[in-house]
PDB file of C-alpha atoms in Angstrom:
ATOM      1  CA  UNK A   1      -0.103  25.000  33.120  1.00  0.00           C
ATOM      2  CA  UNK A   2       1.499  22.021  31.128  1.00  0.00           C
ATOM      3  CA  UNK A   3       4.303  22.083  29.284  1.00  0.00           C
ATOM      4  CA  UNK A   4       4.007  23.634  25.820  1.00  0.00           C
ATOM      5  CA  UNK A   5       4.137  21.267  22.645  1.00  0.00           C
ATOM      6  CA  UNK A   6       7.335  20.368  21.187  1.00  0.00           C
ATOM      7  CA  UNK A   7       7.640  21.787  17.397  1.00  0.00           C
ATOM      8  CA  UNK A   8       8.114  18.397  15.324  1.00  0.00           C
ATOM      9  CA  UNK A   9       8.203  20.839  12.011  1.00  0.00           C
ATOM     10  CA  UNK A  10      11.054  18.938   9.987  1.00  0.00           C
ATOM     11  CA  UNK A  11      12.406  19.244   6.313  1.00  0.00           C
ATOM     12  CA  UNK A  12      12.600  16.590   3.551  1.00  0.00           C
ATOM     13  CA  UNK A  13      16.020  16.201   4.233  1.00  0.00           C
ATOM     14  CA  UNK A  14      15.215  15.284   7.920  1.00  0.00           C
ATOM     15  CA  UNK A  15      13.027  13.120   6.798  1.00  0.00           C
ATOM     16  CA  UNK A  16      14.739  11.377   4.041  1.00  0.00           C
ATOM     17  CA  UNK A  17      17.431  10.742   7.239  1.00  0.00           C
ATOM     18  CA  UNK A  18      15.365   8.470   9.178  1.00  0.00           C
ATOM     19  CA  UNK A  19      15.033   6.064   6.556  1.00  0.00           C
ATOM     20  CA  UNK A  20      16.817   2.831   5.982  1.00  0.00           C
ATOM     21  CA  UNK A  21      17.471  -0.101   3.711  1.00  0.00           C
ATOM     22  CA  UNK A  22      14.870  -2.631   4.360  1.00  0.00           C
ATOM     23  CA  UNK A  23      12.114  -0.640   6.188  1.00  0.00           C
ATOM     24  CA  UNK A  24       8.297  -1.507   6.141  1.00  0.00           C
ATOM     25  CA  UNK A  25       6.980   1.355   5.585  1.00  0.00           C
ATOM     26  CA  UNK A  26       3.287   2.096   6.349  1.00  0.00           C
ATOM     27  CA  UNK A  27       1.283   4.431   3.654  1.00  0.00           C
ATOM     28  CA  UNK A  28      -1.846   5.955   4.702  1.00  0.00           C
ATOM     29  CA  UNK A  29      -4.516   6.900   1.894  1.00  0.00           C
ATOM     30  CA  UNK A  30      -6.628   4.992  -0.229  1.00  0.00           C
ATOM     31  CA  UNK A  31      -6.109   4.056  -3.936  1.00  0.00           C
ATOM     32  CA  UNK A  32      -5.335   7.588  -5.598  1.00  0.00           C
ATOM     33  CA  UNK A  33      -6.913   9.277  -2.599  1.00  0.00           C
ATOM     34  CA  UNK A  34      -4.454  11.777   0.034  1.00  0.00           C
ATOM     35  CA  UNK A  35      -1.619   9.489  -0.849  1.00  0.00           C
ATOM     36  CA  UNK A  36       1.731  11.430   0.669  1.00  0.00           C
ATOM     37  CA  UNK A  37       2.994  11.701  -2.215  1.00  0.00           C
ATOM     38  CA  UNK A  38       5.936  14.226  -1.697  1.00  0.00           C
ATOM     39  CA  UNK A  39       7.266  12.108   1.307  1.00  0.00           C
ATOM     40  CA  UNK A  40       7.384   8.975  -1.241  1.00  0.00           C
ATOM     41  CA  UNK A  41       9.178  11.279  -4.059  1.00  0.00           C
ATOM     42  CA  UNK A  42      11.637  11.558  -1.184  1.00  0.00           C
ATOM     43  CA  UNK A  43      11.637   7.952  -0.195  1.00  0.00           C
ATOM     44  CA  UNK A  44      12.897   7.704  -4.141  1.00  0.00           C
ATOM     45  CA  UNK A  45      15.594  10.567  -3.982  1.00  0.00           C
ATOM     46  CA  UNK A  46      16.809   8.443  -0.858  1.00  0.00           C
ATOM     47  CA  UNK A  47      18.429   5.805  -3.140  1.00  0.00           C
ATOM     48  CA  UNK A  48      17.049   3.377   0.277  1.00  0.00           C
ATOM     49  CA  UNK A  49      16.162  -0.116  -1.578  1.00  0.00           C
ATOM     50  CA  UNK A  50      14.586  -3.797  -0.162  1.00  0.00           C
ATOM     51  CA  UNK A  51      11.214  -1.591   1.172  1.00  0.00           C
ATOM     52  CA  UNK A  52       8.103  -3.781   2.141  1.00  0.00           C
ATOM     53  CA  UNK A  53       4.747  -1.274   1.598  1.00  0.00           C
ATOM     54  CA  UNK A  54       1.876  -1.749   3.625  1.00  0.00           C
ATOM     55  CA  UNK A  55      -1.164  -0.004   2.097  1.00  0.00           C
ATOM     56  CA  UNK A  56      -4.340   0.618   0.775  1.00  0.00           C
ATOM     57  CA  UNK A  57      -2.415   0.986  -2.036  1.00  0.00           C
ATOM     58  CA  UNK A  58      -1.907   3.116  -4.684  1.00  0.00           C
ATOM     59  CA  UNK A  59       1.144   5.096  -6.837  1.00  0.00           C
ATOM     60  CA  UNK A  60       3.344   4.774  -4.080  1.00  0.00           C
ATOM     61  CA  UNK A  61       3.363   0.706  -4.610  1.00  0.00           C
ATOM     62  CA  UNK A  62       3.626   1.153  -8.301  1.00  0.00           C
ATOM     63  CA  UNK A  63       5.978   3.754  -8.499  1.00  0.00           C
ATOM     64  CA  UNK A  64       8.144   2.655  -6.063  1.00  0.00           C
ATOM     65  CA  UNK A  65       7.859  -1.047  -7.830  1.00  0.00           C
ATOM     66  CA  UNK A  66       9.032   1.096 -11.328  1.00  0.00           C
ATOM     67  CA  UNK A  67      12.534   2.372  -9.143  1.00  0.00           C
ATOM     68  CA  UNK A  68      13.606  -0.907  -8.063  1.00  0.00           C
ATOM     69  CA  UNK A  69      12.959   0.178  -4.545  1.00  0.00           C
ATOM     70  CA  UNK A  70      10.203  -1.897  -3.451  1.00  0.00           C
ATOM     71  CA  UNK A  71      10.704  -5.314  -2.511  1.00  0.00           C
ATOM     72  CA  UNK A  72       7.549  -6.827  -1.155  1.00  0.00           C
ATOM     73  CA  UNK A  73       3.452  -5.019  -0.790  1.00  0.00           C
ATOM     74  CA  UNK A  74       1.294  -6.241   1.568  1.00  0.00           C
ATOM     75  CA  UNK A  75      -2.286  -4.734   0.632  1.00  0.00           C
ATOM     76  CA  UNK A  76      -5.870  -4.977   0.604  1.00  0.00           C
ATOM     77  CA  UNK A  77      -5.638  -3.388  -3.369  1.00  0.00           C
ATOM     78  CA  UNK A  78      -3.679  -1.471  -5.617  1.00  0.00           C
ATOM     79  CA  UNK A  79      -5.895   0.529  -7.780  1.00  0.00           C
ATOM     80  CA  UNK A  80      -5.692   4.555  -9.048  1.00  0.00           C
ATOM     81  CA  UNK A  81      -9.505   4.578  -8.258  1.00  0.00           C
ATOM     82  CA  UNK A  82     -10.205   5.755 -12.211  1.00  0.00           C
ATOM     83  CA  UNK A  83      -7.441   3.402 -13.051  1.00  0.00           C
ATOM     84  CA  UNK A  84      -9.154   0.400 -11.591  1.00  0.00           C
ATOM     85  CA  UNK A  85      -5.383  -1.530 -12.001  1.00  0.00           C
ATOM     86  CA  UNK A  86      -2.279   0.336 -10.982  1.00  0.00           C
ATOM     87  CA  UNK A  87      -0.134  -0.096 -14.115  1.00  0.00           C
ATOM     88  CA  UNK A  88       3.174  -0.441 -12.876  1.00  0.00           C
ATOM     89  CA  UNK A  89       1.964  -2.542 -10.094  1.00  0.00           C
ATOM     90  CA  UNK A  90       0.173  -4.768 -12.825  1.00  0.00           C
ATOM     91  CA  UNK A  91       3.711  -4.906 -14.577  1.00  0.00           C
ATOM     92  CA  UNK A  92       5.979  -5.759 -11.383  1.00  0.00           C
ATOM     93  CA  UNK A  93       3.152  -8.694 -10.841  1.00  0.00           C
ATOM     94  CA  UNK A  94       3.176 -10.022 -13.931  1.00  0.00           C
ATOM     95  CA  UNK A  95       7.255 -10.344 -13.998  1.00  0.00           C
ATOM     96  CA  UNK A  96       7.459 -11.330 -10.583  1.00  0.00           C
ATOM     97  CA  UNK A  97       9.527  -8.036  -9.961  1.00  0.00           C
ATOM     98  CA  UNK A  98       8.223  -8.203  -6.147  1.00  0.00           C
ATOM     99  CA  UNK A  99       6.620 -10.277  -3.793  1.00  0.00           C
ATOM    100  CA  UNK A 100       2.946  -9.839  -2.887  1.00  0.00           C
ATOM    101  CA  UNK A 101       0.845 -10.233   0.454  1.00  0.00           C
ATOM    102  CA  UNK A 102      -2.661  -9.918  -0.752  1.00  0.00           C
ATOM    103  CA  UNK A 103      -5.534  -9.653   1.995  1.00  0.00           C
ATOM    104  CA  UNK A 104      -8.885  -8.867   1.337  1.00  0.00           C
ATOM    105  CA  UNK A 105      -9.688  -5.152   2.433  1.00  0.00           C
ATOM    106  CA  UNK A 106     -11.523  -6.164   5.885  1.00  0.00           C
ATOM    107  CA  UNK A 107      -8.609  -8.179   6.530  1.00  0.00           C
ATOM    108  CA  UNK A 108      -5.739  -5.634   6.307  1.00  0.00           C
ATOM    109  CA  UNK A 109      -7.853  -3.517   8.353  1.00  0.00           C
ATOM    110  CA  UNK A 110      -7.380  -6.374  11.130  1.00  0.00           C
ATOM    111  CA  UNK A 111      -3.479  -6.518  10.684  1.00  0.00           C
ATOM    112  CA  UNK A 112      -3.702  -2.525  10.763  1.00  0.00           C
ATOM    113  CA  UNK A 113      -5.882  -2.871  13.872  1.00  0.00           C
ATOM    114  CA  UNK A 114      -3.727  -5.600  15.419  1.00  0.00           C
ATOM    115  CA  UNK A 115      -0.309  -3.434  15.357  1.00  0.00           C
ATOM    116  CA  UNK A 116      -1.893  -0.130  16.438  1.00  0.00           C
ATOM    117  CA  UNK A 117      -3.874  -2.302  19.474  1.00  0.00           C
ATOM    118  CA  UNK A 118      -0.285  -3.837  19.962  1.00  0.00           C
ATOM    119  CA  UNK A 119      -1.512  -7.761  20.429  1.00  0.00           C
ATOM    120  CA  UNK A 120      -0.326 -10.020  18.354  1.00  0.00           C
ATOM    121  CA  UNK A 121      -3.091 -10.680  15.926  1.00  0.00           C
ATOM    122  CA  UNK A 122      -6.911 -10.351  15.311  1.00  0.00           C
ATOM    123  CA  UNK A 123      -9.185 -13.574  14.739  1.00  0.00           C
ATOM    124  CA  UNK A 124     -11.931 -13.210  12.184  1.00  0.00           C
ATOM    125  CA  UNK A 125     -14.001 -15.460  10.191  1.00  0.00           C
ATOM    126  CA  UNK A 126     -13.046 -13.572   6.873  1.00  0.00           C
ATOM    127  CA  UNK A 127     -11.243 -15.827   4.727  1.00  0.00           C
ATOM    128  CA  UNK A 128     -12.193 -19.138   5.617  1.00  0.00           C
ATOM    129  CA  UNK A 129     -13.153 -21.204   2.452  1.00  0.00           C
ATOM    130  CA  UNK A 130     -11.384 -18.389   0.417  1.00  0.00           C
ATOM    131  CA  UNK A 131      -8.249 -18.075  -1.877  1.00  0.00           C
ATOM    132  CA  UNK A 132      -6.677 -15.560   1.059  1.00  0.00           C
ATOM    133  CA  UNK A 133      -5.646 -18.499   2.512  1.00  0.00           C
ATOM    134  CA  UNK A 134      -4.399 -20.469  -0.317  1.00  0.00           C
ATOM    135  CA  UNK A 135      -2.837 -17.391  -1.622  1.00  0.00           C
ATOM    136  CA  UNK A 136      -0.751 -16.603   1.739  1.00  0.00           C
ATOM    137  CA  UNK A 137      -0.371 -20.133   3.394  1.00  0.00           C
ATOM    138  CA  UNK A 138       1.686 -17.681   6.283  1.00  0.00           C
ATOM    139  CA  UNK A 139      -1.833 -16.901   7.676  1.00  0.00           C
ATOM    140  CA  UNK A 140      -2.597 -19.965  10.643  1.00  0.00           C
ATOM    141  CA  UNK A 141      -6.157 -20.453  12.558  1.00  0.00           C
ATOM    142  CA  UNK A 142      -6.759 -20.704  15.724  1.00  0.00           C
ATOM    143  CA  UNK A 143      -9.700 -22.420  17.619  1.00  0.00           C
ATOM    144  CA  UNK A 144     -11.851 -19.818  20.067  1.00  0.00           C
ATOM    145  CA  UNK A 145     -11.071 -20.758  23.863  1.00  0.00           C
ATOM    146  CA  UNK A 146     -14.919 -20.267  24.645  1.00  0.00           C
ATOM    147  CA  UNK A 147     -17.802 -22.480  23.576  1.00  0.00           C
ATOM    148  CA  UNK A 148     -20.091 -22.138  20.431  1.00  0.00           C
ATOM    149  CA  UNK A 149     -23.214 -21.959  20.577  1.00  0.00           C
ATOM    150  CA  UNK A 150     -24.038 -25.999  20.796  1.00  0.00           C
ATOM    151  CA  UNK A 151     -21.845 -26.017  23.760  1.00  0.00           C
ATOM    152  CA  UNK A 152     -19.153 -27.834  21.741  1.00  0.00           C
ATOM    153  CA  UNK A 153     -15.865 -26.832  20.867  1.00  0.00           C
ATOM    154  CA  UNK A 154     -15.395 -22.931  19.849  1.00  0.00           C
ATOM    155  CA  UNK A 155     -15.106 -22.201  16.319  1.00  0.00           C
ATOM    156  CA  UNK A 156     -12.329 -21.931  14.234  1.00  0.00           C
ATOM    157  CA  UNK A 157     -10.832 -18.456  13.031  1.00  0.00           C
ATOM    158  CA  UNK A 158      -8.601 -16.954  11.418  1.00  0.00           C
ATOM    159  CA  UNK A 159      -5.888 -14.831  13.009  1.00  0.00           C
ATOM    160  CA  UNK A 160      -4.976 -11.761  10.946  1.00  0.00           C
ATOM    161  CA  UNK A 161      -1.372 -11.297  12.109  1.00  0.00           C
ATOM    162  CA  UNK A 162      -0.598  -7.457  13.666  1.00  0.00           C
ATOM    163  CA  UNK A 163       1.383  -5.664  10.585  1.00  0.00           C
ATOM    164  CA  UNK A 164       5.276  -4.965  11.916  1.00  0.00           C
ATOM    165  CA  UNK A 165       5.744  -1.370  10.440  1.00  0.00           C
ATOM    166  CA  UNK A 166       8.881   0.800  11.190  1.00  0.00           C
ATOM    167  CA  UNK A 167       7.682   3.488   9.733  1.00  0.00           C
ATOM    168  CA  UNK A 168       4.733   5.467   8.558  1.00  0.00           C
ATOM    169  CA  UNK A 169       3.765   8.377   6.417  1.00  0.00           C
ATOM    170  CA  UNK A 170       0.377  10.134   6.270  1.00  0.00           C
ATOM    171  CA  UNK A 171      -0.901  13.227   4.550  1.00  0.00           C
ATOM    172  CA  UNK A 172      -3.520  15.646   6.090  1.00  0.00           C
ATOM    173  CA  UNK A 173      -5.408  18.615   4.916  1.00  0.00           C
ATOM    174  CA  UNK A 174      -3.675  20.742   8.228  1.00  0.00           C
ATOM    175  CA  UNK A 175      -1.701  20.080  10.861  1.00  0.00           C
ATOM    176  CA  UNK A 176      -0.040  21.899  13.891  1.00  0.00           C
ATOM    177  CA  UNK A 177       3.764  22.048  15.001  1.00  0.00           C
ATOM    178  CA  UNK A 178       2.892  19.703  17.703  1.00  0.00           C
ATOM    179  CA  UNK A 179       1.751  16.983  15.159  1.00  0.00           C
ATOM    180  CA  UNK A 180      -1.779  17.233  15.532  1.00  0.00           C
ATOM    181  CA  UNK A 181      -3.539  16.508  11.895  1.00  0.00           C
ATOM    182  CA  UNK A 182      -6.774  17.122  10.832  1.00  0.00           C
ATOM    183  CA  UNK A 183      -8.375  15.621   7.782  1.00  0.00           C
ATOM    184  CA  UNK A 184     -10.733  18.123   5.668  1.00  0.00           C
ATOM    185  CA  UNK A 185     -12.058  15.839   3.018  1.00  0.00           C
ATOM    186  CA  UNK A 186     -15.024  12.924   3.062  1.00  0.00           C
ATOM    187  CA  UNK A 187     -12.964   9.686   4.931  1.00  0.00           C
ATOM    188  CA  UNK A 188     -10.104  10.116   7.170  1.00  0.00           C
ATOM    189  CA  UNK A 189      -9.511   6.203   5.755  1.00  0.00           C
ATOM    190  CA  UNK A 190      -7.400   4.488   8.146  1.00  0.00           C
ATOM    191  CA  UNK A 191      -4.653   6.720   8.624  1.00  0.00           C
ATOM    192  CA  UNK A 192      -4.952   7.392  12.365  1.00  0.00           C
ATOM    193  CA  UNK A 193      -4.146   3.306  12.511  1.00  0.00           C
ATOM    194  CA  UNK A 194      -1.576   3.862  10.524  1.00  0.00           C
ATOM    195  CA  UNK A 195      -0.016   6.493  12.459  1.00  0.00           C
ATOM    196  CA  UNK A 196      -0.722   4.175  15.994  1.00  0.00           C
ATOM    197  CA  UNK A 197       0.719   1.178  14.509  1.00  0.00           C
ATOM    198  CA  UNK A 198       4.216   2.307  13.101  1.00  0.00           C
ATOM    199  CA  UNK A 199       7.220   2.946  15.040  1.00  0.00           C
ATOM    200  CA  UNK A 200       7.588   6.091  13.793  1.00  0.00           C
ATOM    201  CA  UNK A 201       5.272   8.506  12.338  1.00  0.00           C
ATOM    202  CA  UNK A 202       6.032  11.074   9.674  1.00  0.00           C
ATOM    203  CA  UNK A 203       2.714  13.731   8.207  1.00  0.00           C
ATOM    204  CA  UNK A 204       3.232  15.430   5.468  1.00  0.00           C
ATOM    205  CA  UNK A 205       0.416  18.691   5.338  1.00  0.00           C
ATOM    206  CA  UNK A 206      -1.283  21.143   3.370  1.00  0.00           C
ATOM    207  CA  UNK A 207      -0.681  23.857   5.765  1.00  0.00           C
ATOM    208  CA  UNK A 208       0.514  24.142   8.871  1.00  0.00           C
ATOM    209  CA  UNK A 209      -1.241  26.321  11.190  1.00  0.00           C
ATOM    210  CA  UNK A 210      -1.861  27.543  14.915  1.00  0.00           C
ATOM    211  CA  UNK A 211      -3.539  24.800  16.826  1.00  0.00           C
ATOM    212  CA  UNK A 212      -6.616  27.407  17.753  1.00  0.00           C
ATOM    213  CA  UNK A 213      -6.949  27.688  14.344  1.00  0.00           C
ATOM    214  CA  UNK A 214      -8.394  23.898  13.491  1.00  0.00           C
ATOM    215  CA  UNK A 215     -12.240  24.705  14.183  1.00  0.00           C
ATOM    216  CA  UNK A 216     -12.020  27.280  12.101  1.00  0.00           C
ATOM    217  CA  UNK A 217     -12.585  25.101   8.897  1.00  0.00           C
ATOM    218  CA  UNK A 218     -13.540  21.469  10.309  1.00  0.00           C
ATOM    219  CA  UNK A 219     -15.053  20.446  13.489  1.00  0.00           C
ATOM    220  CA  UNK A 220     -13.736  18.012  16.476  1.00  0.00           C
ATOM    221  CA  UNK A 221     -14.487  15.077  14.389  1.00  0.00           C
ATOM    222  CA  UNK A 222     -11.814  15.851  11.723  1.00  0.00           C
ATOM    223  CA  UNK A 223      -8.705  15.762  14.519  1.00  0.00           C
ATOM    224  CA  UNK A 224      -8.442  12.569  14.369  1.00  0.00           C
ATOM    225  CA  UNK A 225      -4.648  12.730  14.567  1.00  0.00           C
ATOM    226  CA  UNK A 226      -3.187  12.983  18.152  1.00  0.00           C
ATOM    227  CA  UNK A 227       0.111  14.312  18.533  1.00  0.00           C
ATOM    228  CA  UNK A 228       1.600  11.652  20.714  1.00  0.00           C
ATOM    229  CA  UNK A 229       1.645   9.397  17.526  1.00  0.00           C
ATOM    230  CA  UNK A 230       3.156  11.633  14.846  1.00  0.00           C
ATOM    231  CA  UNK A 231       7.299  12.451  15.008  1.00  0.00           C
ATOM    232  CA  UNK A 232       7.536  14.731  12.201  1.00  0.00           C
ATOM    233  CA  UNK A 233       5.549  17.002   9.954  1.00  0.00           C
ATOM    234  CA  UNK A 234       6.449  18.264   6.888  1.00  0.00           C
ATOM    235  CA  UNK A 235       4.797  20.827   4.836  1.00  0.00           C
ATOM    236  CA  UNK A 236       4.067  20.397   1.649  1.00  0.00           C
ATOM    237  CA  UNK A 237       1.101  22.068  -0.279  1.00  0.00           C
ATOM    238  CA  UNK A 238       0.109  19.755  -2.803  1.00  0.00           C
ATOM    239  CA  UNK A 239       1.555  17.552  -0.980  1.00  0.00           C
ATOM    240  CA  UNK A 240      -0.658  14.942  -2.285  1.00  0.00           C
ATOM    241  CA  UNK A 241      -0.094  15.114  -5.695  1.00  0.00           C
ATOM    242  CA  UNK A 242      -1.350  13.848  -8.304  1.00  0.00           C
ATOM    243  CA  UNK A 243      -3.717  12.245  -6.143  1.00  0.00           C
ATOM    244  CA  UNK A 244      -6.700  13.787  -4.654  1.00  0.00           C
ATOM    245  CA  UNK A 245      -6.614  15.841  -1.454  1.00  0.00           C
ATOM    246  CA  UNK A 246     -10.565  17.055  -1.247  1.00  0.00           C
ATOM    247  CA  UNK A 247     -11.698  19.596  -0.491  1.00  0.00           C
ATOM    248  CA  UNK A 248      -8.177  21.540  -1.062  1.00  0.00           C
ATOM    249  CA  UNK A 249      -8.213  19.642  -4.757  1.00  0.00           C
ATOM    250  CA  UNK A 250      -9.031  16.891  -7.382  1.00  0.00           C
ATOM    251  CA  UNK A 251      -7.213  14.382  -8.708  1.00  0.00           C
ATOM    252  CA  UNK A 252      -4.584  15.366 -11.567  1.00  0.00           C
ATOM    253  CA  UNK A 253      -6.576  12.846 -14.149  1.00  0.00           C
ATOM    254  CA  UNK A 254      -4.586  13.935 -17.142  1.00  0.00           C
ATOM    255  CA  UNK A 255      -0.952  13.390 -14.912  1.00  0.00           C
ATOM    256  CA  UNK A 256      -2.568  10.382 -13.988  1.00  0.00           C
ATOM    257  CA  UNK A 257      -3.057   9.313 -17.244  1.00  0.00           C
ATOM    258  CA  UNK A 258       0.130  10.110 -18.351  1.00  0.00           C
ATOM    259  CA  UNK A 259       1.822   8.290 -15.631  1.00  0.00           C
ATOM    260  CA  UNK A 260       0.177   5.222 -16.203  1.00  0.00           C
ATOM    261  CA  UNK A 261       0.861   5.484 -19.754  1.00  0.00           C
ATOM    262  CA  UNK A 262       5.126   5.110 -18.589  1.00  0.00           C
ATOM    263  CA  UNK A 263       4.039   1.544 -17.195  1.00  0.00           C
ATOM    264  CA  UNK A 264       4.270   0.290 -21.234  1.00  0.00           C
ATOM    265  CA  UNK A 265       6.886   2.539 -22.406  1.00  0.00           C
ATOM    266  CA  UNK A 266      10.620   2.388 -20.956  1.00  0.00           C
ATOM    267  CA  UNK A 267      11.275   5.450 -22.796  1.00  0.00           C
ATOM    268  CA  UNK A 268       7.855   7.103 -21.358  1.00  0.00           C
ATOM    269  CA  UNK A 269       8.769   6.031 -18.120  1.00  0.00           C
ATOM    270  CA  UNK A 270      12.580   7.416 -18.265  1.00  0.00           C
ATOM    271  CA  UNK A 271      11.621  10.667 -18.949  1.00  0.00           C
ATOM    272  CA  UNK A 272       8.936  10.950 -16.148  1.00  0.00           C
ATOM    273  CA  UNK A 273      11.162   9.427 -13.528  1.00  0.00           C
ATOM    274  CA  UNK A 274      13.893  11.866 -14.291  1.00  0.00           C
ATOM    275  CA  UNK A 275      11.972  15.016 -14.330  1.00  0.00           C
ATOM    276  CA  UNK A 276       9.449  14.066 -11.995  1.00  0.00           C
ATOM    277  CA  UNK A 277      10.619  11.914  -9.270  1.00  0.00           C
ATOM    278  CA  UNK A 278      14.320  12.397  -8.790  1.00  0.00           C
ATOM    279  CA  UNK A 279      14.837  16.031  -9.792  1.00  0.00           C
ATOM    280  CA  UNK A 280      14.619  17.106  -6.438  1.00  0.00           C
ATOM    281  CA  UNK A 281      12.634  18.927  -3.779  1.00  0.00           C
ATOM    282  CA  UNK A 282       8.660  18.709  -3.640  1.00  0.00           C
ATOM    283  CA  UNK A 283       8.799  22.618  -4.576  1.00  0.00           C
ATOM    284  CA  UNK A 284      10.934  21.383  -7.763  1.00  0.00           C
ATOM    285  CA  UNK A 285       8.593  18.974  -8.614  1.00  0.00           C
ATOM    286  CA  UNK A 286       5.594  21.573  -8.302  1.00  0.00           C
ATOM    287  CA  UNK A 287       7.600  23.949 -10.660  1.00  0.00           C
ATOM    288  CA  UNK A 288       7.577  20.486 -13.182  1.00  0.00           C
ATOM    289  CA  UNK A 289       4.401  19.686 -12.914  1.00  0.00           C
ATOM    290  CA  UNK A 290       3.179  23.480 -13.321  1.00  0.00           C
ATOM    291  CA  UNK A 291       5.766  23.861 -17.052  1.00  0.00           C
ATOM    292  CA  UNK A 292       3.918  20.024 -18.095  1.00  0.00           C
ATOM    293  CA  UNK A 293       0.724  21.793 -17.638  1.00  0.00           C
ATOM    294  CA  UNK A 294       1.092  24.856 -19.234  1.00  0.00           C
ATOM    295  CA  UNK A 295       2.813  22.943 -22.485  1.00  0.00           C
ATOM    296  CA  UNK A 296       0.059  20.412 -22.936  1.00  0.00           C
TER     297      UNK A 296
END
């Protein structure tokens, strides 16, 4: 028999301990979609500052543009899906509040690719005779060692440098003690690249439950998640919050609504960062979010 699985069940608090000033930090999701949403209310109550984001972003980008925090995205978009424009994002652009690394969405799935394949970089034709390269003159081409078609000189790509992320943080419908996650909803996105190409790996979860348990509500296709690439998990029901985490719920459109409604009020946005993102653990923030709901 092999040896039984080590239990990588940590708390915030162990969490909030591996981070650092200056991280890039990997976020898994898509727009307002299973965003770990606890895990980046604890990046906040951290204090850490001069973060680089690398995501299919959403709030976290935004929000963690609003606290100061975040110093430079690298993304493919920043949208709340029924938001098209992430407000706060649209606000730190606009001033200049932080710098941007925009690549087009097949793109950052190259750099993603790139970092969990561990080579250096991915060549692709997407891109050439576009903006992408005009907006991030950082990005080089590189001529194909093999022949074209003619028999003349290979053609000339671009290479999609591999993303350098220290750390990541996924969210999945279940997960084990081992750090095997499962993903119940319609698109596991690309958070299983996410996971392969960080240093670290940290998954928040719905539930955690016995590994035999995992067929009972998905099938193989939805562990997508191997252990060996996960160093921490964290549970947090509603972890995902305000995004949506199908099929165990919807999006929170009216907190949505009101959080992007803080993006053009300071005052809006003073009151909502003190009672929702720094007054403490994700259970504290539930209990907020529940007293907002049953007053409006």
């Amino acid at each position: 028999m092999g040896e039984p699985m080590a239990d990588k069940v940590i708390t915030e608090e162990e969490f909030i301990a591996e981070l650092e000033n200056g991280m890039t930090i990997g976020v898994g999701g898509w727009g307002s979609r299973r965003k770990p949403m606890s895990l980046v209310r604890a990046i906040i109550r951290s204090g850490v500052t001069d973060l680089t984001l690398v995501s299919y972003g959403g709030p976290e980008i935004g929000i963690l543009a609003a606290t100061g925090q975040l110093k430079k995205a690298v993304y493919g978009f920043v949208s709340l899906d029924s938001i098209p424009l992430e407000p706060h994002f649209r606000v730190a652009r606009q001033t200049g509040a932080i710098e941007a690394v925009e690549f087009d969405e097949g793109a950052f799935y190259l750099g993603l690719l790139a970092a969990s394949h561990r080579v250096p970089f991915y060549p692709t034709r997407a891109g050439l005779g576009s903006d992408m390269l005009a907006m991030n003159p950082e990005l080089r081409t590189i001529v194909s060692p093999y022949a074209g078609p003619d028999g003349g000189e290979g053609e000339t790509l671009v290479a999609i440098p591999a993303f350098d992320i220290d750390l990541s943080i996924i969210h999945m419908n279940r997960a084990d003690a081992g750090g095997n996650g499962q993903f119940l909803g319609p698109d596991l996105y690309f958070d299983d690249l996410f996971a392969m190409a960080a240093k670290r790996t940290f998954m928040s979860c719905e539930q955690v439950i016995p590994t035999e348990n995992f067929l009972n509500e998905g099938s193989v296709h939805t562990l997508k998640i191997p252990r060996i690439f996960v160093d921490g998990v964290i549970e947090a029901p509603m972890g995902a919050h305000f995004t949506e985490c199908l099929p165990d719920y919807s999006r929170d459109e009216a907190f949505q609504k009101m959080y992007g409604a803080t993006a053009s009020d300071k005052g809006l946005w003073g009151v909502f960062n003190e009672k929702y993102l720094q007054a403490g653990s994700h259970e504290e923030y539930l209990a907020a979010v529940d007293s907002w709901e049953q007053g409006s």
